Amino acid sequence: MEAITKLLDTGAKILQQVPLSLLLLFLAFTGLGGAILLYLALFIVAPVPRSPRGSEKGYKTILPDGKRSEVKQLPCWIDSWNARKQLARRKGVPLDPKEQMEEAEVFMSVVVPAYNEEKRLGGMLEEAVDFLQREYGDAHSTPEKPQGKGRNNTLQATRRGWEILVVSDGSTDSTVDQALDFAREHQLSQYPVPVPGPRTPHPIHSTHIPHGSIRVITLEENRGKGGAVTHGMRHVRGQYAVFADADGASRFGDLAKLVEGCQSVEDKTGRGVAIGSRAHLVGSEAVVKRSKLRNFLMHSFHFLLRLMTPPATSSIKDTQCGFKLFSRASLPFIIPYMHCEGWIFDVEMLMLAESANIAMIEVAIGWKEVMGSKLNVVWDSLGMAWGLAILRASWAFGVYRRN
């Protein structure tokens, strides 16, 4: 103990003899070195999304004769957006907000990330096409003429057409076959055989759908849910784009509420985001029946979100619900800058929207626990916490940036 005391006294005397300016210089260099090391560490561990491969830029669908199409080229709004952005940069002028995106071809695009979902995908698609066809119909059909004038009637007149992009995320089962078989049955038959789902275990009704309305994209290897969603969002043709989980846990009919909510917060350029939320279910049987460990991890993650995300994102009560809607005008401010391909990608989407001053609204939706989740509660929760820390630090220190 005496030796330690003498050592501390000696150190204190040495520090007293060092000029203050030299001491401050030493502290400055130490801080700078630490910041450089932290930046390099983040640069190494921060996720970098891989570029889409050639085969992943195409899709298959069902032709009018019921045969599977050859691989067709996907439209890619992000390519034309990049070209316009580069041209504006060469001219030394900002990209005109009106030129951010080309016109939509349909009203609603639905992106469904699917990894080994052969057992659950059909039921989700059944519920989805029933709502989409009833609400939006065929893009080439003639809508009924609305009565009166005004923005609501104009929107109603243009709400025509929909598409579903099923993104098979390196599936090793028959997910792709199930999606295409579903499309064939519902295209060729006026009275398709209905597929049971989470809310309709014994369905008696099914929906005939337009040819080519379901497109199936195959990723060569698994990228993660975030990677599959981002890939699908690059190729949407809709005025609005929503991603929905393949298990059908979210009540698809509540998409109408998301559209209404999004339109209520859109700015003058049409940018807005609507977030499906299960926060109102906290305390309900659906949540209470979960294990204490899962509920504890859920609350812990929400606490970290409040600490580590900017104000608008941290105020969202349910960031992880797999049912989020984006207006077409908002996509160029979010999708090109995505990095996370795992479970934490939702948070990055919301942070990017917030950084671009895009208004967000949380909308309560119906939700049902569905068996077969691929989420490992403990390990994936730890992974999400780690991913959140890396994500926040990478944006804060400039490892990630808007180019």
PDB file of N, CA and C in Angstrom, residues 329-370:
ATOM      1  N   ALA A 329     -42.585   9.531 -53.328  1.00  0.00           N
ATOM      2  CA  ALA A 329     -41.694  10.690 -53.265  1.00  0.00           C
ATOM      3  C   ALA A 329     -40.679  10.583 -52.129  1.00  0.00           C
ATOM      4  N   SER A 330     -40.959   9.767 -51.112  1.00  0.00           N
ATOM      5  CA  SER A 330     -40.038   9.646 -49.974  1.00  0.00           C
ATOM      6  C   SER A 330     -38.914   8.645 -50.239  1.00  0.00           C
ATOM      7  N   LEU A 331     -39.089   7.745 -51.175  1.00  0.00           N
ATOM      8  CA  LEU A 331     -38.139   6.649 -51.373  1.00  0.00           C
ATOM      9  C   LEU A 331     -36.720   7.111 -51.706  1.00  0.00           C
ATOM     10  N   PRO A 332     -36.509   8.131 -52.585  1.00  0.00           N
ATOM     11  CA  PRO A 332     -35.127   8.537 -52.897  1.00  0.00           C
ATOM     12  C   PRO A 332     -34.349   9.085 -51.714  1.00  0.00           C
ATOM     13  N   PHE A 333     -35.032   9.441 -50.644  1.00  0.00           N
ATOM     14  CA  PHE A 333     -34.362   9.979 -49.468  1.00  0.00           C
ATOM     15  C   PHE A 333     -34.037   8.891 -48.445  1.00  0.00           C
ATOM     16  N   ILE A 334     -34.452   7.660 -48.737  1.00  0.00           N
ATOM     17  CA  ILE A 334     -34.281   6.565 -47.779  1.00  0.00           C
ATOM     18  C   ILE A 334     -33.545   5.373 -48.391  1.00  0.00           C
ATOM     19  N   ILE A 335     -34.104   4.802 -49.439  1.00  0.00           N
ATOM     20  CA  ILE A 335     -33.607   3.526 -49.975  1.00  0.00           C
ATOM     21  C   ILE A 335     -32.162   3.583 -50.462  1.00  0.00           C
ATOM     22  N   PRO A 336     -31.717   4.634 -51.183  1.00  0.00           N
ATOM     23  CA  PRO A 336     -30.321   4.633 -51.661  1.00  0.00           C
ATOM     24  C   PRO A 336     -29.286   4.670 -50.548  1.00  0.00           C
ATOM     25  N   TYR A 337     -29.689   5.031 -49.340  1.00  0.00           N
ATOM     26  CA  TYR A 337     -28.730   5.215 -48.255  1.00  0.00           C
ATOM     27  C   TYR A 337     -28.811   4.119 -47.197  1.00  0.00           C
ATOM     28  N   MET A 338     -29.538   3.043 -47.495  1.00  0.00           N
ATOM     29  CA  MET A 338     -29.678   1.945 -46.546  1.00  0.00           C
ATOM     30  C   MET A 338     -28.389   1.115 -46.466  1.00  0.00           C
ATOM     31  N   HIS A 339     -28.043   0.714 -45.247  1.00  0.00           N
ATOM     32  CA  HIS A 339     -26.865  -0.131 -45.021  1.00  0.00           C
ATOM     33  C   HIS A 339     -27.218  -1.432 -44.307  1.00  0.00           C
ATOM     34  N   CYS A 340     -28.129  -1.369 -43.348  1.00  0.00           N
ATOM     35  CA  CYS A 340     -28.438  -2.539 -42.519  1.00  0.00           C
ATOM     36  C   CYS A 340     -29.278  -3.551 -43.297  1.00  0.00           C
ATOM     37  N   GLU A 341     -28.865  -4.809 -43.230  1.00  0.00           N
ATOM     38  CA  GLU A 341     -29.608  -5.856 -43.925  1.00  0.00           C
ATOM     39  C   GLU A 341     -30.234  -6.846 -42.950  1.00  0.00           C
ATOM     40  N   GLY A 342     -30.004  -6.643 -41.658  1.00  0.00           N
ATOM     41  CA  GLY A 342     -30.577  -7.534 -40.662  1.00  0.00           C
ATOM     42  C   GLY A 342     -31.839  -6.948 -40.043  1.00  0.00           C
ATOM     43  N   TRP A 343     -32.150  -7.381 -38.802  1.00  0.00           N
ATOM     44  CA  TRP A 343     -33.404  -7.022 -38.156  1.00  0.00           C
ATOM     45  C   TRP A 343     -33.505  -5.528 -37.838  1.00  0.00           C
ATOM     46  N   ILE A 344     -32.387  -4.840 -37.707  1.00  0.00           N
ATOM     47  CA  ILE A 344     -32.406  -3.448 -37.261  1.00  0.00           C
ATOM     48  C   ILE A 344     -32.685  -2.471 -38.406  1.00  0.00           C
ATOM     49  N   PHE A 345     -32.900  -2.982 -39.615  1.00  0.00           N
ATOM     50  CA  PHE A 345     -33.057  -2.109 -40.781  1.00  0.00           C
ATOM     51  C   PHE A 345     -34.230  -1.137 -40.625  1.00  0.00           C
ATOM     52  N   ASP A 346     -35.292  -1.548 -39.905  1.00  0.00           N
ATOM     53  CA  ASP A 346     -36.447  -0.661 -39.716  1.00  0.00           C
ATOM     54  C   ASP A 346     -36.022   0.667 -39.096  1.00  0.00           C
ATOM     55  N   VAL A 347     -35.157   0.582 -38.092  1.00  0.00           N
ATOM     56  CA  VAL A 347     -34.723   1.786 -37.389  1.00  0.00           C
ATOM     57  C   VAL A 347     -33.939   2.695 -38.327  1.00  0.00           C
ATOM     58  N   GLU A 348     -33.093   2.104 -39.159  1.00  0.00           N
ATOM     59  CA  GLU A 348     -32.333   2.931 -40.109  1.00  0.00           C
ATOM     60  C   GLU A 348     -33.272   3.643 -41.078  1.00  0.00           C
ATOM     61  N   MET A 349     -34.309   2.963 -41.548  1.00  0.00           N
ATOM     62  CA  MET A 349     -35.282   3.603 -42.430  1.00  0.00           C
ATOM     63  C   MET A 349     -35.903   4.829 -41.765  1.00  0.00           C
ATOM     64  N   LEU A 350     -36.288   4.679 -40.505  1.00  0.00           N
ATOM     65  CA  LEU A 350     -36.932   5.777 -39.794  1.00  0.00           C
ATOM     66  C   LEU A 350     -35.951   6.908 -39.522  1.00  0.00           C
ATOM     67  N   MET A 351     -34.706   6.573 -39.187  1.00  0.00           N
ATOM     68  CA  MET A 351     -33.696   7.601 -38.961  1.00  0.00           C
ATOM     69  C   MET A 351     -33.410   8.379 -40.238  1.00  0.00           C
ATOM     70  N   LEU A 352     -33.358   7.686 -41.361  1.00  0.00           N
ATOM     71  CA  LEU A 352     -33.131   8.365 -42.639  1.00  0.00           C
ATOM     72  C   LEU A 352     -34.295   9.279 -42.993  1.00  0.00           C
ATOM     73  N   ALA A 353     -35.510   8.800 -42.732  1.00  0.00           N
ATOM     74  CA  ALA A 353     -36.683   9.648 -42.981  1.00  0.00           C
ATOM     75  C   ALA A 353     -36.624  10.897 -42.107  1.00  0.00           C
ATOM     76  N   GLU A 354     -36.264  10.713 -40.846  1.00  0.00           N
ATOM     77  CA  GLU A 354     -36.182  11.864 -39.944  1.00  0.00           C
ATOM     78  C   GLU A 354     -35.106  12.844 -40.393  1.00  0.00           C
ATOM     79  N   SER A 355     -33.954  12.332 -40.808  1.00  0.00           N
ATOM     80  CA  SER A 355     -32.864  13.215 -41.223  1.00  0.00           C
ATOM     81  C   SER A 355     -33.215  14.006 -42.472  1.00  0.00           C
ATOM     82  N   ALA A 356     -34.152  13.495 -43.290  1.00  0.00           N
ATOM     83  CA  ALA A 356     -34.596  14.196 -44.492  1.00  0.00           C
ATOM     84  C   ALA A 356     -35.841  15.043 -44.231  1.00  0.00           C
ATOM     85  N   ASN A 357     -36.222  15.174 -42.946  1.00  0.00           N
ATOM     86  CA  ASN A 357     -37.403  15.961 -42.555  1.00  0.00           C
ATOM     87  C   ASN A 357     -38.690  15.436 -43.191  1.00  0.00           C
ATOM     88  N   ILE A 358     -38.780  14.120 -43.294  1.00  0.00           N
ATOM     89  CA  ILE A 358     -39.998  13.486 -43.804  1.00  0.00           C
ATOM     90  C   ILE A 358     -40.896  13.162 -42.609  1.00  0.00           C
ATOM     91  N   ALA A 359     -42.125  13.624 -42.664  1.00  0.00           N
ATOM     92  CA  ALA A 359     -43.050  13.395 -41.552  1.00  0.00           C
ATOM     93  C   ALA A 359     -43.415  11.917 -41.460  1.00  0.00           C
ATOM     94  N   MET A 360     -43.518  11.418 -40.228  1.00  0.00           N
ATOM     95  CA  MET A 360     -43.885  10.022 -39.977  1.00  0.00           C
ATOM     96  C   MET A 360     -45.081   9.988 -39.048  1.00  0.00           C
ATOM     97  N   ILE A 361     -45.928   8.995 -39.240  1.00  0.00           N
ATOM     98  CA  ILE A 361     -47.095   8.828 -38.382  1.00  0.00           C
ATOM     99  C   ILE A 361     -47.239   7.363 -38.016  1.00  0.00           C
ATOM    100  N   GLU A 362     -47.552   7.106 -36.764  1.00  0.00           N
ATOM    101  CA  GLU A 362     -47.736   5.743 -36.270  1.00  0.00           C
ATOM    102  C   GLU A 362     -49.228   5.422 -36.291  1.00  0.00           C
ATOM    103  N   VAL A 363     -49.574   4.275 -36.890  1.00  0.00           N
ATOM    104  CA  VAL A 363     -50.973   3.903 -37.083  1.00  0.00           C
ATOM    105  C   VAL A 363     -51.225   2.541 -36.432  1.00  0.00           C
ATOM    106  N   ALA A 364     -52.202   2.480 -35.557  1.00  0.00           N
ATOM    107  CA  ALA A 364     -52.535   1.219 -34.888  1.00  0.00           C
ATOM    108  C   ALA A 364     -53.123   0.229 -35.900  1.00  0.00           C
ATOM    109  N   ILE A 365     -52.638  -1.004 -35.875  1.00  0.00           N
ATOM    110  CA  ILE A 365     -53.125  -2.038 -36.795  1.00  0.00           C
ATOM    111  C   ILE A 365     -53.477  -3.295 -36.014  1.00  0.00           C
ATOM    112  N   GLY A 366     -54.243  -4.160 -36.662  1.00  0.00           N
ATOM    113  CA  GLY A 366     -54.517  -5.471 -36.100  1.00  0.00           C
ATOM    114  C   GLY A 366     -53.325  -6.385 -36.297  1.00  0.00           C
ATOM    115  N   TRP A 367     -53.094  -7.246 -35.348  1.00  0.00           N
ATOM    116  CA  TRP A 367     -51.920  -8.123 -35.409  1.00  0.00           C
ATOM    117  C   TRP A 367     -52.221  -9.413 -34.673  1.00  0.00           C
ATOM    118  N   LYS A 368     -51.633 -10.496 -35.166  1.00  0.00           N
ATOM    119  CA  LYS A 368     -51.874 -11.822 -34.578  1.00  0.00           C
ATOM    120  C   LYS A 368     -50.562 -12.580 -34.548  1.00  0.00           C
ATOM    121  N   GLU A 369     -50.253 -13.170 -33.406  1.00  0.00           N
ATOM    122  CA  GLU A 369     -49.050 -14.011 -33.295  1.00  0.00           C
ATOM    123  C   GLU A 369     -49.204 -15.221 -34.199  1.00  0.00           C
ATOM    124  N   VAL A 370     -48.191 -15.476 -35.032  1.00  0.00           N
ATOM    125  CA  VAL A 370     -48.231 -16.594 -35.967  1.00  0.00           C
ATOM    126  C   VAL A 370     -47.048 -17.514 -35.674  1.00  0.00           C
TER     127      VAL A 370
END
